[in-house]
Coordinates of C-alpha atoms in Angstrom, one line a residue:
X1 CA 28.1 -46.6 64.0
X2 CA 29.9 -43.9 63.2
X3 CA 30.4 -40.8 65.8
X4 CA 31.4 -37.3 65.4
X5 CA 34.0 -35.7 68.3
X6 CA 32.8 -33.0 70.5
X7 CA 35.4 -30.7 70.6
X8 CA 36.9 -28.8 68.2
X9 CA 38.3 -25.8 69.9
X10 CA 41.7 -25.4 67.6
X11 CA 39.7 -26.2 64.8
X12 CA 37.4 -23.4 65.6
X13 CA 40.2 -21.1 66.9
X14 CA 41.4 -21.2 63.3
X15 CA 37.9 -20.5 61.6
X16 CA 37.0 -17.4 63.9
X17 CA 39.9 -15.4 64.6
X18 CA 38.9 -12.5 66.9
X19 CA 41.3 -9.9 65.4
X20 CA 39.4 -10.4 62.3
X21 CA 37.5 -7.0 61.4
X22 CA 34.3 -5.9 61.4
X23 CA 34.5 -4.2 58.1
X24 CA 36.2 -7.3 56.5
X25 CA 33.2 -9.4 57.9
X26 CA 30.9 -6.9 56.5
X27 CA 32.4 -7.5 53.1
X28 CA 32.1 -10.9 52.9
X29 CA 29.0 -11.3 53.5
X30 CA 28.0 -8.9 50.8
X31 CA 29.6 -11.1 48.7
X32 CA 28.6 -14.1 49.9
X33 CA 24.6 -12.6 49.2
X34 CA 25.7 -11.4 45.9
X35 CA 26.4 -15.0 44.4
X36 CA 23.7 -16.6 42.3
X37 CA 23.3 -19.9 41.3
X38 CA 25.6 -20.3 38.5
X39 CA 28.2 -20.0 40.8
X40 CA 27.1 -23.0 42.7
X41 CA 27.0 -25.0 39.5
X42 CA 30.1 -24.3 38.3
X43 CA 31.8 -28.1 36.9
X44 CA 28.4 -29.9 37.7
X45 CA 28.0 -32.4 34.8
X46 CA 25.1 -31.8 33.0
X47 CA 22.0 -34.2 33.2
X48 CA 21.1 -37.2 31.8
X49 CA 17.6 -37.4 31.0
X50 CA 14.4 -39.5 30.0
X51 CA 11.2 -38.6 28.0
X52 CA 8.0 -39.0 29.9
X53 CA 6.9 -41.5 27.2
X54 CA 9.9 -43.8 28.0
X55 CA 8.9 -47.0 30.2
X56 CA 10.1 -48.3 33.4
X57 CA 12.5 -50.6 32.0
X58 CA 14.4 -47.5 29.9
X59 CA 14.4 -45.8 33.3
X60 CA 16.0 -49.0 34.6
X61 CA 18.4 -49.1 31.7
X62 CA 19.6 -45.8 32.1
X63 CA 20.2 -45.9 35.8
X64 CA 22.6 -48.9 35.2
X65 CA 24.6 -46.8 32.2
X66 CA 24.8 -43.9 34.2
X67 CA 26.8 -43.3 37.6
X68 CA 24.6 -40.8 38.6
X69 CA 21.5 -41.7 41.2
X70 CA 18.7 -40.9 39.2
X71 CA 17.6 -39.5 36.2
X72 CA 15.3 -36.5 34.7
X73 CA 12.7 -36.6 32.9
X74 CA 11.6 -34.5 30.7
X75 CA 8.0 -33.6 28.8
X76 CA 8.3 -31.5 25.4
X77 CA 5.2 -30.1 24.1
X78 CA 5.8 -30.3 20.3
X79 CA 2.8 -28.0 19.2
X80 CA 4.7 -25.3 20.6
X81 CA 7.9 -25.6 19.1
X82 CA 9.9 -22.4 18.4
X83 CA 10.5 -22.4 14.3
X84 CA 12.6 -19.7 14.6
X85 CA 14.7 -20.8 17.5
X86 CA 14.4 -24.5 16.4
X87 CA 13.5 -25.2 20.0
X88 CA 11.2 -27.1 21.8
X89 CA 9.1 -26.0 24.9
X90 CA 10.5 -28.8 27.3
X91 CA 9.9 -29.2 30.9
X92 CA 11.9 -31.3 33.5
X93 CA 8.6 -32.8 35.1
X94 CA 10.6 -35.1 37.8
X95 CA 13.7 -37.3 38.4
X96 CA 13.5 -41.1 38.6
X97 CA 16.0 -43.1 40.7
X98 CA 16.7 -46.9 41.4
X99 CA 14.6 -46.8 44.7
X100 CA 11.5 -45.9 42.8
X101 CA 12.2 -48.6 40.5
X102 CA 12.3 -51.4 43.4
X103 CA 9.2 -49.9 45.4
X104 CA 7.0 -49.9 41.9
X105 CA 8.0 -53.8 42.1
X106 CA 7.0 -54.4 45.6
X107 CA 3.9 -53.7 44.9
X108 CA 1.4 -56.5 45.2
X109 CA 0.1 -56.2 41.4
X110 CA 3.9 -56.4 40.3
X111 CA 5.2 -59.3 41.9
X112 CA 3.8 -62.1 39.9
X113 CA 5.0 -60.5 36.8
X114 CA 7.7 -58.0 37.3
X115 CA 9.0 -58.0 34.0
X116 CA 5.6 -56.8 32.9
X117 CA 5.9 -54.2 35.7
X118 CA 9.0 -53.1 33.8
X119 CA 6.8 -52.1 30.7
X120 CA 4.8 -49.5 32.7
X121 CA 5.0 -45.9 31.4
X122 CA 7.4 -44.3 33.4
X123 CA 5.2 -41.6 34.7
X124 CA 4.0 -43.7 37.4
X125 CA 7.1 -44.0 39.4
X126 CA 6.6 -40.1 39.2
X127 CA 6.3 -38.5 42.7
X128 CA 2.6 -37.4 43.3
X129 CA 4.4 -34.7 45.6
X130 CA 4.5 -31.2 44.0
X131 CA 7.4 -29.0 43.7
X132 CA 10.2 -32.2 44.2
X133 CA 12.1 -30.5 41.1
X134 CA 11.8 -26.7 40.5
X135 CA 13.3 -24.7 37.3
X136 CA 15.4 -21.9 38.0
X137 CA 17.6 -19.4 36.4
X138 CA 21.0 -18.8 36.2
X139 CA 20.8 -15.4 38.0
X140 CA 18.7 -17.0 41.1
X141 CA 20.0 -15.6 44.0
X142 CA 21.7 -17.9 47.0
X143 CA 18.5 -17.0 49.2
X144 CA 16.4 -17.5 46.3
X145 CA 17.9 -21.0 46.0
X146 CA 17.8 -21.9 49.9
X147 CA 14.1 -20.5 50.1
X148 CA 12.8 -23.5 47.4
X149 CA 14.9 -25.7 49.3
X150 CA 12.8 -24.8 52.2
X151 CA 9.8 -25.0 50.7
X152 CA 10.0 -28.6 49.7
X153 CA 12.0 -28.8 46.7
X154 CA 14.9 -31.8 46.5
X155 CA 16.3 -30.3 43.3
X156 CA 16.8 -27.6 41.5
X157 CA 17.0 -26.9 37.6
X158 CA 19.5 -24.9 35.9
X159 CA 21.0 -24.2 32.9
X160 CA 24.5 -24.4 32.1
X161 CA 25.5 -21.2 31.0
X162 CA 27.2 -21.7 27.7
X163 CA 30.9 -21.4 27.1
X164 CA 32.5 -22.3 24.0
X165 CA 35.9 -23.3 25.3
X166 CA 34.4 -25.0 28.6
X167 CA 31.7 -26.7 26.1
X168 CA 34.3 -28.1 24.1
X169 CA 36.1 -29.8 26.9
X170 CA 32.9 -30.8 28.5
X171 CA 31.9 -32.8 25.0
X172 CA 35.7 -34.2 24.9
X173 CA 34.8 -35.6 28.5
X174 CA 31.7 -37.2 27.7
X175 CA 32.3 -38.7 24.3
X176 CA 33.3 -42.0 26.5
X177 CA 29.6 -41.8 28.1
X178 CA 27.2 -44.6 27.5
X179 CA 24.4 -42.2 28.1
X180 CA 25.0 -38.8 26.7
X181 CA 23.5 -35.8 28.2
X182 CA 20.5 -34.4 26.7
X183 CA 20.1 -30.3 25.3
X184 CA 16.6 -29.3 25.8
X185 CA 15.5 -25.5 24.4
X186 CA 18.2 -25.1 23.2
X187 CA 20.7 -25.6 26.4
X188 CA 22.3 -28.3 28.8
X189 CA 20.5 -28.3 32.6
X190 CA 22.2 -29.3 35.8
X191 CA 21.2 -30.6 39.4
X192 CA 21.4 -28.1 42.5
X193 CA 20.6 -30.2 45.2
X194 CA 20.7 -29.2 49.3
X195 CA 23.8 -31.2 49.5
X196 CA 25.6 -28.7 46.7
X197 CA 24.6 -25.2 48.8
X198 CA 25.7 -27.3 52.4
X199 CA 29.2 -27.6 51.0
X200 CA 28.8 -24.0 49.8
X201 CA 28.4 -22.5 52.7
X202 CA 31.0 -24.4 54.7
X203 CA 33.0 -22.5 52.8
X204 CA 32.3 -19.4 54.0
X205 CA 31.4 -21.2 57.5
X206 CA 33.1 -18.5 59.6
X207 CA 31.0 -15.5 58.3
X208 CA 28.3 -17.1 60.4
X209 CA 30.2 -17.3 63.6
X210 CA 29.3 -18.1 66.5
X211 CA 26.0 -20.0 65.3
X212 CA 28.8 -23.2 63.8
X213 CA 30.6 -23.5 67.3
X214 CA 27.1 -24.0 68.9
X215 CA 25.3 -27.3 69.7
X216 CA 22.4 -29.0 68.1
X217 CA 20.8 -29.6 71.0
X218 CA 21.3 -25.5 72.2
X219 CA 20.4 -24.6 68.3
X220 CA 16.9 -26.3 68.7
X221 CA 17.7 -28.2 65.3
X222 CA 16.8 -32.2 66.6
X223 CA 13.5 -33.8 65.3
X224 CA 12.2 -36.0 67.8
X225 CA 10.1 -37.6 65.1
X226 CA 11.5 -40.2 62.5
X227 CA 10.9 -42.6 60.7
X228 CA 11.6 -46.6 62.3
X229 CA 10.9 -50.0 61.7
X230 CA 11.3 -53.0 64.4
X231 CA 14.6 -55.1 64.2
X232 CA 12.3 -58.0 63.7
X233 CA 9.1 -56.3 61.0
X234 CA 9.0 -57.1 57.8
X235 CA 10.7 -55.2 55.4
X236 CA 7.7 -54.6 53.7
X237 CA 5.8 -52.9 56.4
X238 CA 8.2 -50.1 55.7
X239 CA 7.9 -49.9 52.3
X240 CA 5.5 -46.6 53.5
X241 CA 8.0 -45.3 55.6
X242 CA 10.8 -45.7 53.2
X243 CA 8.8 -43.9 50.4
X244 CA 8.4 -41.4 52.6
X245 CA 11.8 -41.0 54.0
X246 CA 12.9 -40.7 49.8
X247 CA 10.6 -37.6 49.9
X248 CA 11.8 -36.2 52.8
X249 CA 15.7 -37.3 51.9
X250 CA 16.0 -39.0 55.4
X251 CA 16.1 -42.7 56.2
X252 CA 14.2 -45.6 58.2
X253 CA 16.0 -46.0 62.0
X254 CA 15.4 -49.7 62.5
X255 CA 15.3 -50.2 66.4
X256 CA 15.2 -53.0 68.8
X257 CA 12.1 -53.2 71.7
X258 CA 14.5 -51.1 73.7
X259 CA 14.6 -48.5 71.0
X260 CA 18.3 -48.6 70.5
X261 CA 19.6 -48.0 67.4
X262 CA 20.7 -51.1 65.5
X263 CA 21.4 -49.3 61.7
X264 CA 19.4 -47.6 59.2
X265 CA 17.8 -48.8 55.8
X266 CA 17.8 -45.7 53.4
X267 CA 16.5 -45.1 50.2
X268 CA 20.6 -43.6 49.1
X269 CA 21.9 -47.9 50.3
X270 CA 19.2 -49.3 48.5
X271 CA 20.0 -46.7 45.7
X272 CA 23.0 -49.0 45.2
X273 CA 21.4 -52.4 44.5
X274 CA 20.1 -53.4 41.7
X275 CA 15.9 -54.2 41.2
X276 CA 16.3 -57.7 42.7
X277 CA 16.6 -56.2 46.0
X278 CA 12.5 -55.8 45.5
X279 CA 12.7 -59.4 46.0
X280 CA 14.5 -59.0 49.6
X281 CA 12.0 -56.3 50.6
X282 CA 9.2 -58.8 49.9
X283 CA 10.4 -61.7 51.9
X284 CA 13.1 -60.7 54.5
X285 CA 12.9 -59.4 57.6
X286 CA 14.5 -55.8 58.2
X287 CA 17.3 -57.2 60.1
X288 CA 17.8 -59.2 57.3
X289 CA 17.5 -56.9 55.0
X290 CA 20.0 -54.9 56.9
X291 CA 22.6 -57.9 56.3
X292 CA 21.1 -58.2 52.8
X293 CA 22.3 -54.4 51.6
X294 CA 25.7 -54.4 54.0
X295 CA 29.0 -53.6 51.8
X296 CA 27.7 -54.5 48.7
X297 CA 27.2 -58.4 48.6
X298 CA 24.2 -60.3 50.6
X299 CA 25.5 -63.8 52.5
X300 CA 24.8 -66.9 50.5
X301 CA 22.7 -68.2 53.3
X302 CA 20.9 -64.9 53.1
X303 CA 20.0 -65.4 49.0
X304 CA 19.0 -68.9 49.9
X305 CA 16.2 -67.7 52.4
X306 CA 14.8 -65.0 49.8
X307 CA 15.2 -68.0 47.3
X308 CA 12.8 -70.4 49.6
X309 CA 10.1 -67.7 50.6
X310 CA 9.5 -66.8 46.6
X311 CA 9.4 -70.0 46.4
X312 CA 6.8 -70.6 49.4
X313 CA 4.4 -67.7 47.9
X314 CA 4.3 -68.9 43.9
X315 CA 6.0 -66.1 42.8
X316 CA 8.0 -68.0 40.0
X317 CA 8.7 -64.8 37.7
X318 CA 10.2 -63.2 40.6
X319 CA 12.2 -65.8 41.7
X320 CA 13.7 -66.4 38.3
X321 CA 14.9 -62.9 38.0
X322 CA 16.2 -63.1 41.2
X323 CA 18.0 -66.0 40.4
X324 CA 19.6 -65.1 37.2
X325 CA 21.1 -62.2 38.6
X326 CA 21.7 -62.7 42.2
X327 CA 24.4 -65.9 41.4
X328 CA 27.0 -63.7 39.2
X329 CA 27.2 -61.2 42.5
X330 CA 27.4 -64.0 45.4
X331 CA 29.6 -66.0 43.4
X332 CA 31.6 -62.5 42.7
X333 CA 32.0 -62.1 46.8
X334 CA 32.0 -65.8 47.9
X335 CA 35.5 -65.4 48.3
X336 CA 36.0 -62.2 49.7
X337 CA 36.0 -61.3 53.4
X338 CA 33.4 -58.5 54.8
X339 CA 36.9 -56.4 55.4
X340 CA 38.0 -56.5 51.9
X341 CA 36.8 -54.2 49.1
X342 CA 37.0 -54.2 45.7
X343 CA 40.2 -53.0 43.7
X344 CA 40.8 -49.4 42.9
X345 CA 40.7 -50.2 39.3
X346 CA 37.5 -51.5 39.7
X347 CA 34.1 -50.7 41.1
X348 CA 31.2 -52.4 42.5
X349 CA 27.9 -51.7 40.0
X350 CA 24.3 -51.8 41.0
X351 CA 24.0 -55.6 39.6
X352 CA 26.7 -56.4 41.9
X353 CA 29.0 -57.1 39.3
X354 CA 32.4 -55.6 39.3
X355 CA 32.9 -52.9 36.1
X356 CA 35.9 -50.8 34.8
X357 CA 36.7 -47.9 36.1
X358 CA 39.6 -45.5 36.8
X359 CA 38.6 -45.2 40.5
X360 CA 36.7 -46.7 43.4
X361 CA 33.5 -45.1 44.4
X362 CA 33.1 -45.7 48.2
X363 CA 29.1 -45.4 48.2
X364 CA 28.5 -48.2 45.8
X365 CA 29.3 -50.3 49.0
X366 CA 28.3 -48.0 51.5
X367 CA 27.1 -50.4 54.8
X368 CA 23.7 -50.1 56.6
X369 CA 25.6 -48.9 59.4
X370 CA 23.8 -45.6 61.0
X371 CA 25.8 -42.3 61.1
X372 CA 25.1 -40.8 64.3
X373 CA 26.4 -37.9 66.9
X374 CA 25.0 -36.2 70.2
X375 CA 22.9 -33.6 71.4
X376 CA 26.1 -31.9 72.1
X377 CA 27.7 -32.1 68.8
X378 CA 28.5 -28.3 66.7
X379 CA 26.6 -27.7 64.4
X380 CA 29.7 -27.4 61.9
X381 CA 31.2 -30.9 63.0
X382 CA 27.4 -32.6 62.0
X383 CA 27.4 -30.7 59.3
X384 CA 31.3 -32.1 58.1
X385 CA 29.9 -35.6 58.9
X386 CA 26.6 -35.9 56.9
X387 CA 28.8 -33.9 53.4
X388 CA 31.9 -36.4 54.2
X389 CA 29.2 -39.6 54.4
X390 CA 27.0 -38.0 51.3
X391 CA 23.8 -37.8 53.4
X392 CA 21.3 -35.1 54.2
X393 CA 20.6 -36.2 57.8
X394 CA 22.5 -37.7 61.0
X395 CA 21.3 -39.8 63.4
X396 CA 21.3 -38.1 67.3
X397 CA 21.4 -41.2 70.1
X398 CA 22.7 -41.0 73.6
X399 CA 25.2 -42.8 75.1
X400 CA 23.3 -45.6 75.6
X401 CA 22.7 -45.6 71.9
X402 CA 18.7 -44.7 72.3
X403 CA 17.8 -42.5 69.3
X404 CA 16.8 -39.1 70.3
X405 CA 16.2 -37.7 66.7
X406 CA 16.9 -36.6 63.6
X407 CA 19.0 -33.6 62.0
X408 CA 18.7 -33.2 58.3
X409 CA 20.5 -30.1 55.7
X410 CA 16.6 -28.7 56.1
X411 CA 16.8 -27.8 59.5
X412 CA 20.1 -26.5 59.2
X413 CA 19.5 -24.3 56.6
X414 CA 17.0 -23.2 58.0
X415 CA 19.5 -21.9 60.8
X416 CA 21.5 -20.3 57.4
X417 CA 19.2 -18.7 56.2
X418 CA 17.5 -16.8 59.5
X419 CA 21.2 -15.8 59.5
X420 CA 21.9 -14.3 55.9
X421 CA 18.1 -12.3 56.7
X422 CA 20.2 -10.7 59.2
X423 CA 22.8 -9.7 56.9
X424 CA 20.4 -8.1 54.6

């Protein structure tokens, strides 16, 4: 597991300077409060996106072309096109990722024939939860921002504010791109996620002293409820929790029948398999599954279990898309240790086949291993930990590794945000 220090008084020593003036504080924070959203998007690519009449399979498609974790998709209501303009009125109605492509096949209807599931319209791996994805404008305020982030929303819509020179190097960029990015009315959108204003404030981190320095546990920030499934469950009977946890952009504690934290299955690891890893949710285990997901490759002996149990329960279509593309990846790490990783010229994609690339992305292999820290931990240092590790929560155990809660970018901005009222 990986744990956060305690301590961090030269760090902090460095961020709060006492001879720093009042004025000069004054000033900053008027600043800060004067940025709007634009300013947080600023080299954010822009999306790639899907119609609402597309299927499942071209949602599964263009998660494999695409490095990004999900896509948007869009409804354009042709009757009220804009002649003059030459627009259309379109809407982003949603965003699709890889996990809602393997829970749609777990479903019990779906696993006799998953590559009928495939031909589904792709409205129904749609969240039924309102407000997920919001449109804003360019001018939205920071406050306005964190306030829909605190309402419920996981990402916000913008437009890219045009700029010939940048637009001409953007389009020089992306002419490589299997998967283009899409205008709609007329303009290019981006994502603003709660990940994006986290690193924005830690920039500005020491305008909110001494609320960093303090600890979780004194800020009143842990959740004692969160989500958990039993080391030895199915991996199905979380299938609820984990479709929750995608919602709330948290994770699934798996625990022993002492409660102590053995690792985490989250809907961001599962983001980096591929739609056979329905086939592992159906028939493993969550330890298993655990070892299933870790670094990238599942065991041999692993595959052969899921192999014998579709086998067991008839499910022959299943089994033969599993089998297909399951032998390319385990074949692919067969002779690789669990320390090694793949080359720097190459990386790992989400069939588990190694691709070209120019660099190595570390979350393509991320391992089920929890990310954790302790009551006592700043608020700042958890809040370092979960941007470094790409995550929206942390884990909080004791030393005995018992799991007192959850902290997620919610609750802290929450903290932020009472703060920046205060500035007004």
């Amino acid at each position: 597991m990986y744990k956060i220090p305690l301590s961090s008084s030269v760090y902090f020593s460095i961020l709060y300077p006492k001879s720093t003036p009042f004025w000069l504080c004054i000033c900053m924070a008027a600043r800060l409060l004067a940025f709007e959203v634009a300013d947080l998007c600023l080299g954010k690519p822009p999306l790639r996106s899907l119609s609402v009449s597309a299927t499942v399979g071209d949602a599964l498609a263009a998660l494999k072309a695409t490095e990004d974790n999900s896509v948007s998709v869009w409804n354009c209501d042709h009757s009220k096109r804009d002649l003059n303009a030459g627009d259309e009125n379109c809407v982003c109605v949603g965003k699709i990722c890889m996990v809602d492509i393997i829970f749609y096949l777990c479903k019990e209807e779906n696993l006799s024939s998953p590559t009928l599931a495939l031909k589904s319209p792709v409205s129904v791996l749609l969240s039924k939860f309102k407000g997920l994805v919001r449109h804003v404008e360019a001018s939205s305020s920071l406050l306005e921002a964190i306030d829909l982030i605190l309402q419920g929303a996981q990402n916000l819509v913008v437009p890219i504010k045009s700029n010939n020179s940048g637009n001409s190097k953007r389009k020089q960029l992306l002419k490589s791109s299997s998967m283009s990015p899409t205008v709609h009315n007329g303009l290019e959108f981006c994502w603003l996620t709660q990940e994006d204003i986290m690193r924005f404030l830690l920039n500005s981190i020491s305008l909110f002293s001494p609320i960093p320095t303090l600890s979780i546990e004194a800020l009143g920030i842990i959740s004692p409820e969160f989500l958990a499934v039993g080391y030895h469950s199915l991996a199905s009977s979380a299938i609820g929790a984990l479709s929750q946890s995608l919602v709330d952009q948290t994770s699934v504690a798996v625990i022993n029948d002492d409660g102590t934290l053995i690792g985490e299955i989250s809907p961001f690891a599962l983001a980096c398999c591929d739609e056979t890893v329905a086939a592992a949710i159906t028939t493993l285990s969550a330890g298993d599954l655990l070892a299933y997901i870790d670094c990238g490759g599942p065991p041999e002996e692993i595959v052969r279990v899921v192999e014998a149990r579709l086998k067991e329960r008839n499910l022959e279509n299943m089994l033969e898309d599993f089998v297909i593309k399951s032998s390319s990846s385990t074949t692919l790490f067969s002779s690789s240790s669990d320390e090694e990783l793949p080359s720097p010229t190459r990386t790992l994609s989400r069939s588990g086949r190694y691709g070209r690339s120019t660099s190595y992305s570390a979350r393509m292999v991320r391992r089920a291993e929890a990310i954790v820290c302790h009551p006592g931990s700043s608020l700042v240092a958890v809040m370092i930990q979960a941007i470094a590790h790409r995550v929206n929560y942390i884990w909080v155990i004791e030393d005995d590794c018992s799991v007192v809660g959850i902290v997620t970018f919610a609750t802290m901005l929450e903290v932020f945000r009472e703060k920046l009222e205060s500035m007004i």
